């Protein structure tokens, strides 16, 4: 497999703080998408989000799909904040892609922001300052 589709839901998104990590490995933006309505999103100290699949109470979360060279996937993951990992994400259209997820313990005691529908919506409308590139 030469390239993989990678769903990103936070600071790896276009124009945000860690987007350069995608660009550095030659990743190419494919499209915007939504998860199926079975995910929750938390703000981790307003620095980055963590998304987890849940059995009940989830929502569709906005994300971006990037085409990433397979050889660069590990490099991207190593530069992600601790507690974030790669797993399978179910998109609203039924497609399953690799994507960035949070470990459940990372979200303990953090602010749930699922109702915002995505990280970009949260940072654009909640008054927090997010670094951009």
mmCIF file of N, CA and C in Angstrom, residues 21-124:
data_model
loop_
_atom_site.group_PDB
_atom_site.id
_atom_site.type_symbol
_atom_site.label_atom_id
_atom_site.label_comp_id
_atom_site.label_asym_id
_atom_site.label_seq_id
_atom_site.Cartn_x
_atom_site.Cartn_y
_atom_site.Cartn_z
ATOM 1 N N UNK A 21 2.896 18.905 9.868
ATOM 2 C CA UNK A 21 3.342 17.518 9.988
ATOM 3 C C UNK A 21 2.818 16.660 8.840
ATOM 4 N N UNK A 22 1.597 16.935 8.388
ATOM 5 C CA UNK A 22 1.055 16.249 7.213
ATOM 6 C C UNK A 22 1.791 16.678 5.946
ATOM 7 N N UNK A 23 1.948 17.978 5.802
ATOM 8 C CA UNK A 23 2.587 18.505 4.596
ATOM 9 C C UNK A 23 4.035 18.039 4.480
ATOM 10 N N UNK A 24 4.734 17.892 5.614
ATOM 11 C CA UNK A 24 6.139 17.494 5.606
ATOM 12 C C UNK A 24 6.360 16.086 5.053
ATOM 13 N N UNK A 25 5.344 15.223 5.154
ATOM 14 C CA UNK A 25 5.497 13.860 4.622
ATOM 15 C C UNK A 25 4.858 13.715 3.241
ATOM 16 N N UNK A 26 4.404 14.834 2.664
ATOM 17 C CA UNK A 26 3.833 14.807 1.316
ATOM 18 C C UNK A 26 2.358 14.459 1.266
ATOM 19 N N UNK A 27 1.657 14.607 2.373
ATOM 20 C CA UNK A 27 0.216 14.331 2.392
ATOM 21 C C UNK A 27 -0.524 15.367 1.550
ATOM 22 N N UNK A 28 -1.634 14.942 0.960
ATOM 23 C CA UNK A 28 -2.441 15.805 0.100
ATOM 24 C C UNK A 28 -3.888 15.792 0.605
ATOM 25 N N UNK A 29 -4.460 16.994 0.760
ATOM 26 C CA UNK A 29 -5.857 17.123 1.182
ATOM 27 C C UNK A 29 -6.761 16.494 0.133
ATOM 28 N N UNK A 30 -7.739 15.682 0.587
ATOM 29 C CA UNK A 30 -8.682 15.036 -0.325
ATOM 30 C C UNK A 30 -10.050 15.705 -0.244
ATOM 31 N N UNK A 31 -10.608 15.781 0.995
ATOM 32 C CA UNK A 31 -11.963 16.333 1.128
ATOM 33 C C UNK A 31 -12.324 16.518 2.596
ATOM 34 N N UNK A 32 -13.372 17.285 2.820
ATOM 35 C CA UNK A 32 -13.977 17.380 4.134
ATOM 36 C C UNK A 32 -14.993 16.257 4.242
ATOM 37 N N UNK A 33 -15.237 15.787 5.466
ATOM 38 C CA UNK A 33 -16.186 14.694 5.677
ATOM 39 C C UNK A 33 -16.732 14.776 7.093
ATOM 40 N N UNK A 34 -17.654 13.877 7.407
ATOM 41 C CA UNK A 34 -18.189 13.718 8.754
ATOM 42 C C UNK A 34 -18.120 12.251 9.139
ATOM 43 N N UNK A 35 -17.944 12.011 10.431
ATOM 44 C CA UNK A 35 -18.051 10.657 10.938
ATOM 45 C C UNK A 35 -19.517 10.256 10.950
ATOM 46 N N UNK A 36 -19.774 8.960 11.129
ATOM 47 C CA UNK A 36 -21.137 8.571 11.437
ATOM 48 C C UNK A 36 -21.453 9.148 12.819
ATOM 49 N N UNK A 37 -22.714 9.148 13.193
ATOM 50 C CA UNK A 37 -23.142 9.808 14.442
ATOM 51 C C UNK A 37 -22.904 8.917 15.663
ATOM 52 N N UNK A 38 -21.661 8.486 15.838
ATOM 53 C CA UNK A 38 -21.339 7.617 16.981
ATOM 54 C C UNK A 38 -20.008 7.998 17.628
ATOM 55 N N UNK A 39 -19.670 9.287 17.575
ATOM 56 C CA UNK A 39 -18.408 9.754 18.147
ATOM 57 C C UNK A 39 -18.658 10.912 19.106
ATOM 58 N N UNK A 40 -17.812 11.015 20.111
ATOM 59 C CA UNK A 40 -17.810 12.166 21.011
ATOM 60 C C UNK A 40 -16.451 12.838 20.918
ATOM 61 N N UNK A 41 -16.424 14.123 21.211
ATOM 62 C CA UNK A 41 -15.211 14.928 21.084
ATOM 63 C C UNK A 41 -14.977 15.692 22.382
ATOM 64 N N UNK A 42 -13.737 15.717 22.834
ATOM 65 C CA UNK A 42 -13.347 16.450 24.038
ATOM 66 C C UNK A 42 -12.245 17.431 23.711
ATOM 67 N N UNK A 43 -12.251 18.556 24.419
ATOM 68 C CA UNK A 43 -11.149 19.507 24.347
ATOM 69 C C UNK A 43 -10.131 19.114 25.409
ATOM 70 N N UNK A 44 -8.909 18.909 24.983
ATOM 71 C CA UNK A 44 -7.832 18.580 25.908
ATOM 72 C C UNK A 44 -7.097 19.884 26.225
ATOM 73 N N UNK A 45 -7.573 20.529 27.287
ATOM 74 C CA UNK A 45 -7.019 21.801 27.766
ATOM 75 C C UNK A 45 -6.998 22.882 26.693
ATOM 76 N N UNK A 46 -7.961 22.841 25.771
ATOM 77 C CA UNK A 46 -8.079 23.808 24.661
ATOM 78 C C UNK A 46 -6.831 23.846 23.780
ATOM 79 N N UNK A 47 -6.025 22.782 23.818
ATOM 80 C CA UNK A 47 -4.830 22.698 22.964
ATOM 81 C C UNK A 47 -5.082 21.828 21.743
ATOM 82 N N UNK A 48 -5.863 20.763 21.918
ATOM 83 C CA UNK A 48 -6.213 19.860 20.822
ATOM 84 C C UNK A 48 -7.411 19.029 21.251
ATOM 85 N N UNK A 49 -8.110 18.396 20.297
ATOM 86 C CA UNK A 49 -9.245 17.559 20.660
ATOM 87 C C UNK A 49 -8.838 16.089 20.792
ATOM 88 N N UNK A 50 -9.754 15.320 21.340
ATOM 89 C CA UNK A 50 -9.659 13.864 21.346
ATOM 90 C C UNK A 50 -11.044 13.324 21.002
ATOM 91 N N UNK A 51 -11.105 12.433 20.032
ATOM 92 C CA UNK A 51 -12.367 11.868 19.566
ATOM 93 C C UNK A 51 -12.393 10.382 19.898
ATOM 94 N N UNK A 52 -13.537 9.928 20.398
ATOM 95 C CA UNK A 52 -13.708 8.535 20.783
ATOM 96 C C UNK A 52 -15.047 8.035 20.245
ATOM 97 N N UNK A 53 -15.052 6.798 19.758
ATOM 98 C CA UNK A 53 -16.311 6.177 19.329
ATOM 99 C C UNK A 53 -17.053 5.701 20.570
ATOM 100 N N UNK A 54 -18.369 5.945 20.587
ATOM 101 C CA UNK A 54 -19.202 5.582 21.736
ATOM 102 C C UNK A 54 -20.407 4.760 21.272
ATOM 103 N N UNK A 55 -20.994 4.019 22.218
ATOM 104 C CA UNK A 55 -22.178 3.210 21.899
ATOM 105 C C UNK A 55 -23.441 4.054 21.859
ATOM 106 N N UNK A 56 -23.526 5.061 22.744
ATOM 107 C CA UNK A 56 -24.701 5.932 22.789
ATOM 108 C C UNK A 56 -24.252 7.371 23.033
ATOM 109 N N UNK A 57 -25.073 8.309 22.601
ATOM 110 C CA UNK A 57 -24.805 9.720 22.867
ATOM 111 C C UNK A 57 -23.838 10.380 21.923
ATOM 112 N N UNK A 58 -23.492 9.715 20.834
ATOM 113 C CA UNK A 58 -22.537 10.297 19.898
ATOM 114 C C UNK A 58 -23.183 11.248 18.909
ATOM 115 N N UNK A 59 -22.329 11.829 18.095
ATOM 116 C CA UNK A 59 -22.747 12.804 17.097
ATOM 117 C C UNK A 59 -21.850 12.624 15.881
ATOM 118 N N UNK A 60 -22.223 13.225 14.773
ATOM 119 C CA UNK A 60 -21.341 13.290 13.606
ATOM 120 C C UNK A 60 -20.310 14.389 13.878
ATOM 121 N N UNK A 61 -19.048 14.090 13.640
ATOM 122 C CA UNK A 61 -17.951 15.030 13.887
ATOM 123 C C UNK A 61 -17.297 15.390 12.554
ATOM 124 N N UNK A 62 -17.094 16.685 12.336
ATOM 125 C CA UNK A 62 -16.444 17.163 11.122
ATOM 126 C C UNK A 62 -14.959 16.801 11.151
ATOM 127 N N UNK A 63 -14.452 16.381 9.987
ATOM 128 C CA UNK A 63 -13.032 16.091 9.870
ATOM 129 C C UNK A 63 -12.575 16.300 8.434
ATOM 130 N N UNK A 64 -11.298 16.104 8.221
ATOM 131 C CA UNK A 64 -10.705 16.191 6.889
ATOM 132 C C UNK A 64 -10.080 14.847 6.560
ATOM 133 N N UNK A 65 -10.151 14.493 5.285
ATOM 134 C CA UNK A 65 -9.514 13.274 4.796
ATOM 135 C C UNK A 65 -8.284 13.697 3.995
ATOM 136 N N UNK A 66 -7.144 13.096 4.350
ATOM 137 C CA UNK A 66 -5.875 13.370 3.675
ATOM 138 C C UNK A 66 -5.321 12.082 3.090
ATOM 139 N N UNK A 67 -4.695 12.182 1.938
ATOM 140 C CA UNK A 67 -4.000 11.064 1.315
ATOM 141 C C UNK A 67 -2.550 11.137 1.789
ATOM 142 N N UNK A 68 -2.122 10.144 2.573
ATOM 143 C CA UNK A 68 -0.820 10.174 3.243
ATOM 144 C C UNK A 68 0.057 9.041 2.734
ATOM 145 N N UNK A 69 1.294 9.328 2.340
ATOM 146 C CA UNK A 69 2.208 8.239 2.001
ATOM 147 C C UNK A 69 2.361 7.308 3.205
ATOM 148 N N UNK A 70 2.229 6.012 2.981
ATOM 149 C CA UNK A 70 2.303 5.041 4.079
ATOM 150 C C UNK A 70 3.560 5.210 4.912
ATOM 151 N N UNK A 71 4.666 5.500 4.267
ATOM 152 C CA UNK A 71 5.933 5.645 4.976
ATOM 153 C C UNK A 71 5.915 6.830 5.939
ATOM 154 N N UNK A 72 5.052 7.804 5.725
ATOM 155 C CA UNK A 72 4.993 8.987 6.586
ATOM 156 C C UNK A 72 4.017 8.866 7.747
ATOM 157 N N UNK A 73 3.200 7.804 7.768
ATOM 158 C CA UNK A 73 2.176 7.677 8.795
ATOM 159 C C UNK A 73 2.769 7.612 10.203
ATOM 160 N N UNK A 74 3.813 6.823 10.384
ATOM 161 C CA UNK A 74 4.440 6.719 11.712
ATOM 162 C C UNK A 74 5.047 8.049 12.131
ATOM 163 N N UNK A 75 5.652 8.765 11.186
ATOM 164 C CA UNK A 75 6.249 10.069 11.494
ATOM 165 C C UNK A 75 5.186 11.040 12.008
ATOM 166 N N UNK A 76 4.012 11.026 11.398
ATOM 167 C CA UNK A 76 2.910 11.882 11.840
ATOM 168 C C UNK A 76 2.471 11.490 13.243
ATOM 169 N N UNK A 77 2.285 10.194 13.468
ATOM 170 C CA UNK A 77 1.813 9.727 14.765
ATOM 171 C C UNK A 77 2.795 10.067 15.881
ATOM 172 N N UNK A 78 4.082 9.924 15.647
ATOM 173 C CA UNK A 78 5.072 10.234 16.682
ATOM 174 C C UNK A 78 5.026 11.697 17.089
ATOM 175 N N UNK A 79 4.566 12.577 16.208
ATOM 176 C CA UNK A 79 4.519 14.004 16.506
ATOM 177 C C UNK A 79 3.179 14.447 17.089
ATOM 178 N N UNK A 80 2.235 13.511 17.220
ATOM 179 C CA UNK A 80 0.942 13.821 17.832
ATOM 180 C C UNK A 80 1.109 13.911 19.346
ATOM 181 N N UNK A 81 0.265 14.702 20.014
ATOM 182 C CA UNK A 81 0.327 14.768 21.480
ATOM 183 C C UNK A 81 0.087 13.389 22.103
ATOM 184 N N UNK A 82 0.660 13.138 23.272
ATOM 185 C CA UNK A 82 0.433 11.861 23.961
ATOM 186 C C UNK A 82 -1.055 11.603 24.180
ATOM 187 N N UNK A 83 -1.452 10.350 24.038
ATOM 188 C CA UNK A 83 -2.847 9.974 24.233
ATOM 189 C C UNK A 83 -3.654 9.926 22.953
ATOM 190 N N UNK A 84 -3.060 10.354 21.841
ATOM 191 C CA UNK A 84 -3.729 10.245 20.551
ATOM 192 C C UNK A 84 -3.133 9.059 19.806
ATOM 193 N N UNK A 85 -3.967 8.379 19.027
ATOM 194 C CA UNK A 85 -3.526 7.174 18.335
ATOM 195 C C UNK A 85 -4.255 7.058 16.994
ATOM 196 N N UNK A 86 -3.871 6.067 16.213
ATOM 197 C CA UNK A 86 -4.518 5.804 14.928
ATOM 198 C C UNK A 86 -5.453 4.607 15.093
ATOM 199 N N UNK A 87 -6.665 4.739 14.576
ATOM 200 C CA UNK A 87 -7.635 3.650 14.589
ATOM 201 C C UNK A 87 -8.539 3.761 13.379
ATOM 202 N N UNK A 88 -9.512 2.893 13.294
ATOM 203 C CA UNK A 88 -10.467 2.917 12.187
ATOM 204 C C UNK A 88 -11.633 3.826 12.544
ATOM 205 N N UNK A 89 -12.012 4.674 11.593
ATOM 206 C CA UNK A 89 -13.108 5.628 11.775
ATOM 207 C C UNK A 89 -14.168 5.353 10.720
ATOM 208 N N UNK A 90 -15.419 5.306 11.155
ATOM 209 C CA UNK A 90 -16.552 5.094 10.253
ATOM 210 C C UNK A 90 -17.101 6.451 9.827
ATOM 211 N N UNK A 91 -17.084 6.704 8.529
ATOM 212 C CA UNK A 91 -17.580 7.971 7.995
ATOM 213 C C UNK A 91 -19.089 7.908 7.775
ATOM 214 N N UNK A 92 -19.705 9.070 7.668
ATOM 215 C CA UNK A 92 -21.153 9.173 7.478
ATOM 216 C C UNK A 92 -21.614 8.453 6.211
ATOM 217 N N UNK A 93 -20.745 8.382 5.189
ATOM 218 C CA UNK A 93 -21.111 7.716 3.937
ATOM 219 C C UNK A 93 -20.871 6.210 3.970
ATOM 220 N N UNK A 94 -20.456 5.676 5.129
ATOM 221 C CA UNK A 94 -20.231 4.243 5.274
ATOM 222 C C UNK A 94 -18.800 3.797 5.034
ATOM 223 N N UNK A 95 -17.972 4.672 4.498
ATOM 224 C CA UNK A 95 -16.566 4.330 4.269
ATOM 225 C C UNK A 95 -15.842 4.224 5.610
ATOM 226 N N UNK A 96 -14.870 3.329 5.688
ATOM 227 C CA UNK A 96 -14.029 3.185 6.879
ATOM 228 C C UNK A 96 -12.608 3.571 6.493
ATOM 229 N N UNK A 97 -12.038 4.510 7.247
ATOM 230 C CA UNK A 97 -10.676 4.990 6.985
ATOM 231 C C UNK A 97 -9.888 4.993 8.289
ATOM 232 N N UNK A 98 -8.583 5.064 8.172
ATOM 233 C CA UNK A 98 -7.760 5.275 9.351
ATOM 234 C C UNK A 98 -7.932 6.717 9.796
ATOM 235 N N UNK A 99 -7.801 6.946 11.093
ATOM 236 C CA UNK A 99 -7.937 8.304 11.583
ATOM 237 C C UNK A 99 -7.383 8.459 12.982
ATOM 238 N N UNK A 100 -7.322 9.702 13.428
ATOM 239 C CA UNK A 100 -6.784 10.028 14.744
ATOM 240 C C UNK A 100 -7.909 9.911 15.779
ATOM 241 N N UNK A 101 -7.661 9.105 16.803
ATOM 242 C CA UNK A 101 -8.590 8.900 17.903
ATOM 243 C C UNK A 101 -7.891 9.208 19.218
ATOM 244 N N UNK A 102 -8.669 9.386 20.258
ATOM 245 C CA UNK A 102 -8.110 9.605 21.589
ATOM 246 C C UNK A 102 -8.243 8.364 22.441
ATOM 247 N N UNK A 103 -7.298 8.169 23.320
ATOM 248 C CA UNK A 103 -7.424 7.114 24.317
ATOM 249 C C UNK A 103 -8.437 7.593 25.355
ATOM 250 N N UNK A 104 -9.361 6.728 25.794
ATOM 251 C CA UNK A 104 -10.405 7.164 26.735
ATOM 252 C C UNK A 104 -9.875 7.872 27.982
ATOM 253 N N UNK A 105 -8.760 7.420 28.541
ATOM 254 C CA UNK A 105 -8.247 8.045 29.763
ATOM 255 C C UNK A 105 -7.821 9.492 29.539
ATOM 256 N N UNK A 106 -7.488 9.849 28.314
ATOM 257 C CA UNK A 106 -7.093 11.215 27.991
ATOM 258 C C UNK A 106 -8.245 12.194 28.228
ATOM 259 N N UNK A 107 -9.477 11.706 28.092
ATOM 260 C CA UNK A 107 -10.655 12.570 28.173
ATOM 261 C C UNK A 107 -11.203 12.720 29.585
ATOM 262 N N UNK A 108 -10.714 11.928 30.524
ATOM 263 C CA UNK A 108 -11.194 12.008 31.907
ATOM 264 C C UNK A 108 -11.050 13.426 32.450
ATOM 265 N N UNK A 109 -12.159 13.996 32.890
ATOM 266 C CA UNK A 109 -12.148 15.318 33.493
ATOM 267 C C UNK A 109 -11.996 16.467 32.509
ATOM 268 N N UNK A 110 -12.031 16.193 31.221
ATOM 269 C CA UNK A 110 -11.896 17.245 30.204
ATOM 270 C C UNK A 110 -13.268 17.682 29.709
ATOM 271 N N UNK A 111 -13.317 18.822 29.048
ATOM 272 C CA UNK A 111 -14.579 19.390 28.564
ATOM 273 C C UNK A 111 -15.044 18.659 27.310
ATOM 274 N N UNK A 112 -16.257 18.109 27.383
ATOM 275 C CA UNK A 112 -16.824 17.480 26.192
ATOM 276 C C UNK A 112 -17.351 18.566 25.261
ATOM 277 N N UNK A 113 -16.979 18.494 23.994
ATOM 278 C CA UNK A 113 -17.366 19.511 23.018
ATOM 279 C C UNK A 113 -18.100 18.893 21.825
ATOM 280 N N UNK A 114 -18.652 17.715 22.024
ATOM 281 C CA UNK A 114 -19.350 17.005 20.949
ATOM 282 C C UNK A 114 -20.407 17.877 20.294
ATOM 283 N N UNK A 115 -21.145 18.646 21.088
ATOM 284 C CA UNK A 115 -22.260 19.448 20.555
ATOM 285 C C UNK A 115 -21.790 20.497 19.547
ATOM 286 N N UNK A 116 -20.517 20.859 19.564
ATOM 287 C CA UNK A 116 -19.990 21.820 18.591
ATOM 288 C C UNK A 116 -19.879 21.178 17.210
ATOM 289 N N UNK A 117 -19.786 19.854 17.145
ATOM 290 C CA UNK A 117 -19.722 19.154 15.861
ATOM 291 C C UNK A 117 -18.338 19.069 15.249
ATOM 292 N N UNK A 118 -17.336 19.628 15.901
ATOM 293 C CA UNK A 118 -15.976 19.542 15.366
ATOM 294 C C UNK A 118 -15.049 20.547 16.021
ATOM 295 N N UNK A 119 -13.767 20.297 15.922
ATOM 296 C CA UNK A 119 -12.746 21.140 16.536
ATOM 297 C C UNK A 119 -12.731 22.538 15.942
ATOM 298 N N UNK A 120 -12.787 22.649 14.620
ATOM 299 C CA UNK A 120 -12.732 23.972 13.990
ATOM 300 C C UNK A 120 -13.910 24.831 14.435
ATOM 301 N N UNK A 121 -15.098 24.260 14.495
ATOM 302 C CA UNK A 121 -16.281 24.994 14.957
ATOM 303 C C UNK A 121 -16.087 25.447 16.405
ATOM 304 N N UNK A 122 -15.526 24.570 17.225
ATOM 305 C CA UNK A 122 -15.272 24.908 18.628
ATOM 306 C C UNK A 122 -14.282 26.059 18.750
ATOM 307 N N UNK A 123 -13.146 25.978 18.070
ATOM 308 C CA UNK A 123 -12.143 27.045 18.231
ATOM 309 C C UNK A 123 -12.602 28.361 17.593
ATOM 310 N N UNK A 124 -13.393 28.281 16.539
ATOM 311 C CA UNK A 124 -13.861 29.506 15.884
ATOM 312 C C UNK A 124 -14.943 30.231 16.678
#
